[in-house]
Short mmCIF file of C-alpha atoms in Angstrom, two decimals:
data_model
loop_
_atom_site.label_atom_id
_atom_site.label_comp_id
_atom_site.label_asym_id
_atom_site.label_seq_id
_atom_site.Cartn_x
_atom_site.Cartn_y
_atom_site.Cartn_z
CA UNK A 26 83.64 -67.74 102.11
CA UNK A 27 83.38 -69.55 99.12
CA UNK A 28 80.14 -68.55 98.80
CA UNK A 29 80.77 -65.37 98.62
CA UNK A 30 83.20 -65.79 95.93
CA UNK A 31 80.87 -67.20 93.87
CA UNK A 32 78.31 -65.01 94.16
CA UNK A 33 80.97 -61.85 93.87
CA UNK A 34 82.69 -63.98 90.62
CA UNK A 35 78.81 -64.32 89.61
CA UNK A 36 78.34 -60.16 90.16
CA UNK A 37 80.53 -59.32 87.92
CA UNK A 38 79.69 -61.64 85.15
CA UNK A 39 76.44 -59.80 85.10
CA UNK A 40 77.77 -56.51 85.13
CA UNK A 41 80.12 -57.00 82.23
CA UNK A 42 77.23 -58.56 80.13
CA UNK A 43 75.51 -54.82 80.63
CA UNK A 44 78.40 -52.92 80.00
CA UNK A 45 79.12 -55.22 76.80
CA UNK A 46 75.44 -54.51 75.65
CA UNK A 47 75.78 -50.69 76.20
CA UNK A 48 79.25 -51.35 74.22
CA UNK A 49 77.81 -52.81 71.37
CA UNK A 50 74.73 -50.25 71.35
CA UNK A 51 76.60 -46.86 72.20
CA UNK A 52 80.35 -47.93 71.75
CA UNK A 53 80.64 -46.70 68.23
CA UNK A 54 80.76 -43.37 69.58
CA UNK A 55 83.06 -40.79 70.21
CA UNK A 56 83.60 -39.57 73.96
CA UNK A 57 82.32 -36.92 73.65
CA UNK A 58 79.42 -37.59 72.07
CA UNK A 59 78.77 -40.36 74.64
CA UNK A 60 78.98 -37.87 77.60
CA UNK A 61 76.48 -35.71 75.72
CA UNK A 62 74.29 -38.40 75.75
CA UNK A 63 74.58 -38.78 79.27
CA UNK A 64 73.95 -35.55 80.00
CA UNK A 65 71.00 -35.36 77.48
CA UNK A 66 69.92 -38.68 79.15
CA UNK A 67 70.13 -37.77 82.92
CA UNK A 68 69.68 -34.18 82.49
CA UNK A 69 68.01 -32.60 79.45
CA UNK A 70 65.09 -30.94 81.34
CA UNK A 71 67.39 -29.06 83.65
CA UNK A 72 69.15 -25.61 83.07
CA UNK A 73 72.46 -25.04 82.24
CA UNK A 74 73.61 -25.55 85.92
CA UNK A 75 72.17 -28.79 85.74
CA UNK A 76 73.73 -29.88 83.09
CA UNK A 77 77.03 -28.53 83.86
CA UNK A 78 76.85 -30.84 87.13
CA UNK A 79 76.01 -34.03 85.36
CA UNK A 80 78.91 -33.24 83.23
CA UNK A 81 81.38 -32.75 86.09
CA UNK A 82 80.40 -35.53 87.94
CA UNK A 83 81.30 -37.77 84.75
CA UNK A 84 84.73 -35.90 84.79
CA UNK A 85 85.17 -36.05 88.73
CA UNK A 86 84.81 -39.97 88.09
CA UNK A 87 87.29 -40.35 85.29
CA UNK A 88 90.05 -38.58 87.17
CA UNK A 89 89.06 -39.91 90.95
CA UNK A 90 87.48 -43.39 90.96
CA UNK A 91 89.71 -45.98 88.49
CA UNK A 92 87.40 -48.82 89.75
CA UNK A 93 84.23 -47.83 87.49
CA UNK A 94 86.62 -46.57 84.57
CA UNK A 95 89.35 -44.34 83.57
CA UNK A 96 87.81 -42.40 80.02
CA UNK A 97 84.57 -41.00 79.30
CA UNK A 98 82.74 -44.01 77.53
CA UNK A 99 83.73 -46.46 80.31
CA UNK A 100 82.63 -44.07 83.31
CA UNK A 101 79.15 -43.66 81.50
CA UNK A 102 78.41 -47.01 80.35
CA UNK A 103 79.53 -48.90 83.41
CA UNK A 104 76.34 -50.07 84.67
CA UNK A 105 74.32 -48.42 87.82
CA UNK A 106 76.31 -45.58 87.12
CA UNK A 107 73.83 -43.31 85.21
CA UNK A 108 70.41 -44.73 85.12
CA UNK A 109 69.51 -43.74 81.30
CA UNK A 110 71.96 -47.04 80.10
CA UNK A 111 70.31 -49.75 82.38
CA UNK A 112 67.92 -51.89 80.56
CA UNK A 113 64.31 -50.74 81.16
CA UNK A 114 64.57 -47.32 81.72
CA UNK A 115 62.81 -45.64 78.97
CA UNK A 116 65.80 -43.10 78.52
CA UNK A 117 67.87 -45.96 76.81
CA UNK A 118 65.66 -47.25 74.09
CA UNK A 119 65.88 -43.17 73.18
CA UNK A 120 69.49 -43.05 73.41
CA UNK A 121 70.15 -45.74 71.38
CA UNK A 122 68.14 -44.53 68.73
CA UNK A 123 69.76 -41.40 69.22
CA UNK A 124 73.12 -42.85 68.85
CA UNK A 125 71.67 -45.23 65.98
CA UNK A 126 71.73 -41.74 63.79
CA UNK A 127 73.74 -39.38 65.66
CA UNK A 128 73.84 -36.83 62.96
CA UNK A 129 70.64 -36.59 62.12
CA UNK A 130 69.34 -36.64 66.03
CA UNK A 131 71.99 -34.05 66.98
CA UNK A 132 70.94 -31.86 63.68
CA UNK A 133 67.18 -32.26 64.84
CA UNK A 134 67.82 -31.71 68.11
CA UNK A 135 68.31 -28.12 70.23
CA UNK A 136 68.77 -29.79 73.85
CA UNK A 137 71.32 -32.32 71.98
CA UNK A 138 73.25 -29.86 70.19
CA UNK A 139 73.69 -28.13 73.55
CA UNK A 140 74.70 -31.06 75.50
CA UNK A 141 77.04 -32.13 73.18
CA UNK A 142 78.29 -28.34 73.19
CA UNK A 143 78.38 -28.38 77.60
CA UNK A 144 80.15 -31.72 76.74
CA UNK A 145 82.89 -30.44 74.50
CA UNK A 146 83.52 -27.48 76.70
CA UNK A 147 83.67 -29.51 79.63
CA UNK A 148 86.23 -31.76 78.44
CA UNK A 149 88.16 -29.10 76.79
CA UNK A 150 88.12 -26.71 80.34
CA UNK A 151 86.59 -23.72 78.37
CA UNK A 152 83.50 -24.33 80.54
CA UNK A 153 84.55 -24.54 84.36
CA UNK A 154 83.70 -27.86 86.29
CA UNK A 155 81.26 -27.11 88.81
CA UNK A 156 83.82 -25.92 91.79
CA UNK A 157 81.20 -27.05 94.51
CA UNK A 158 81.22 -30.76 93.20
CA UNK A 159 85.15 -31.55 92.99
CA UNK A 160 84.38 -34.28 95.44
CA UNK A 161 80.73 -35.49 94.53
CA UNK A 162 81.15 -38.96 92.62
CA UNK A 163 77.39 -39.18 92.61
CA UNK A 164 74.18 -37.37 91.23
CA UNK A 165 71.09 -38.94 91.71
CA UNK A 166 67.50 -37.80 91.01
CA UNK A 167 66.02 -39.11 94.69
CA UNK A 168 62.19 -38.61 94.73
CA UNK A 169 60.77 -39.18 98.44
CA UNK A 170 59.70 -42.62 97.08
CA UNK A 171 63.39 -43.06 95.47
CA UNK A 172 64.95 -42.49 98.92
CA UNK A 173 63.10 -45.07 100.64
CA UNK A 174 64.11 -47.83 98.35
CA UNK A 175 67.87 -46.50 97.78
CA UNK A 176 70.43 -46.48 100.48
CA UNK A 177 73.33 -45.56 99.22
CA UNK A 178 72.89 -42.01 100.13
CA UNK A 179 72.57 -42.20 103.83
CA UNK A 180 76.32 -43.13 103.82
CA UNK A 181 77.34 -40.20 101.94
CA UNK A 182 77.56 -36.53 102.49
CA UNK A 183 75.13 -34.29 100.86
CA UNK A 184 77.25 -31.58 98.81
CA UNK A 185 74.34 -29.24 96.50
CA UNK A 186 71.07 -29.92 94.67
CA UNK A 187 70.36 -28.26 91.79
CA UNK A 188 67.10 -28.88 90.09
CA UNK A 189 65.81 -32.39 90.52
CA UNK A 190 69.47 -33.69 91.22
CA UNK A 191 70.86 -33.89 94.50
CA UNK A 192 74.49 -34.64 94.54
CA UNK A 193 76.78 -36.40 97.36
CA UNK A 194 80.34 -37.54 97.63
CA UNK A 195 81.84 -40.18 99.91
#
């Protein structure tokens, strides 16, 4: 048992010191901004659809699962919560150049500016939340190879995939 504490106790101290590093690289930012980012990050090469499910999975988490955050920049930057934040995917370095110079990025940038735009809507409810994914908490992009390595997903249910995405809720 107290083994277990340890290693739990030992857990979290990891996780916070990636969440404090995505803090001090991305926490400057407004909300957002930061769930554009996330979008851009985990979703930029898929339509609109796409996009608009990344988006509602972020909000889905805010309002349904307290224990990874309750606002915008602590859902996304919690780590192994969206992929493009975790040190060594590629996406990040980008990001936090991105979020390095925001305004020039965003001016420079057509898939930003419409990220951040499916961001702002989203948040504001002039663009609907996905209906279909009320429930999902999770959005993954699962290659064959992905699955075998994963297993989260074979203790969910599978709700939708749209694009690359495939999306499950608990």
């Amino acid at each position: 048992m107290e083994r277990r504490v340890k290693r739990r106790n030992s857990m979290k101290a990891a996780l916070k010191k990636l969440y404090d590093a995505n803090i001090d690289d991305f926490g400057h930012l407004a909300p957002d901004q930061i769930m554009a980012l996330t979008i851009y990050g985990e979703a930029r090469g898929e339509n609109r659809a796409g996009r608009i499910a990344v988006g509602t999975v972020i909000l889905e988490r805010v309002d349904h699962r307290p224990w990874d955050g309750d606002n915008i920049i602590d859902v996304c930057l919690w780590p192994y919560q969206f992929s493009c934040f975790l040190p060594g995917d590629p996406n990040r370095d980008m990001l936090r150049r991105a979020a390095e110079h925001w305004a020039t990025y965003y001016a420079q940038s057509r898939s930003m500016q419409e990220c951040y735009d499916l961001a702002r809507g989203l948040i504001d409810g002039a663009i609907p939340r996905d209906p279909d994914l009320a429930a999902a908490h999770c959005c993954q992009y699962l290659t064959t190879a992905a699955k075998a390595n994963v297993k989260w997903w074979k203790k969910m249910n599978f709700v939708k995939k749209i694009g690359a995405h495939e999306f499950y809720a608990d």
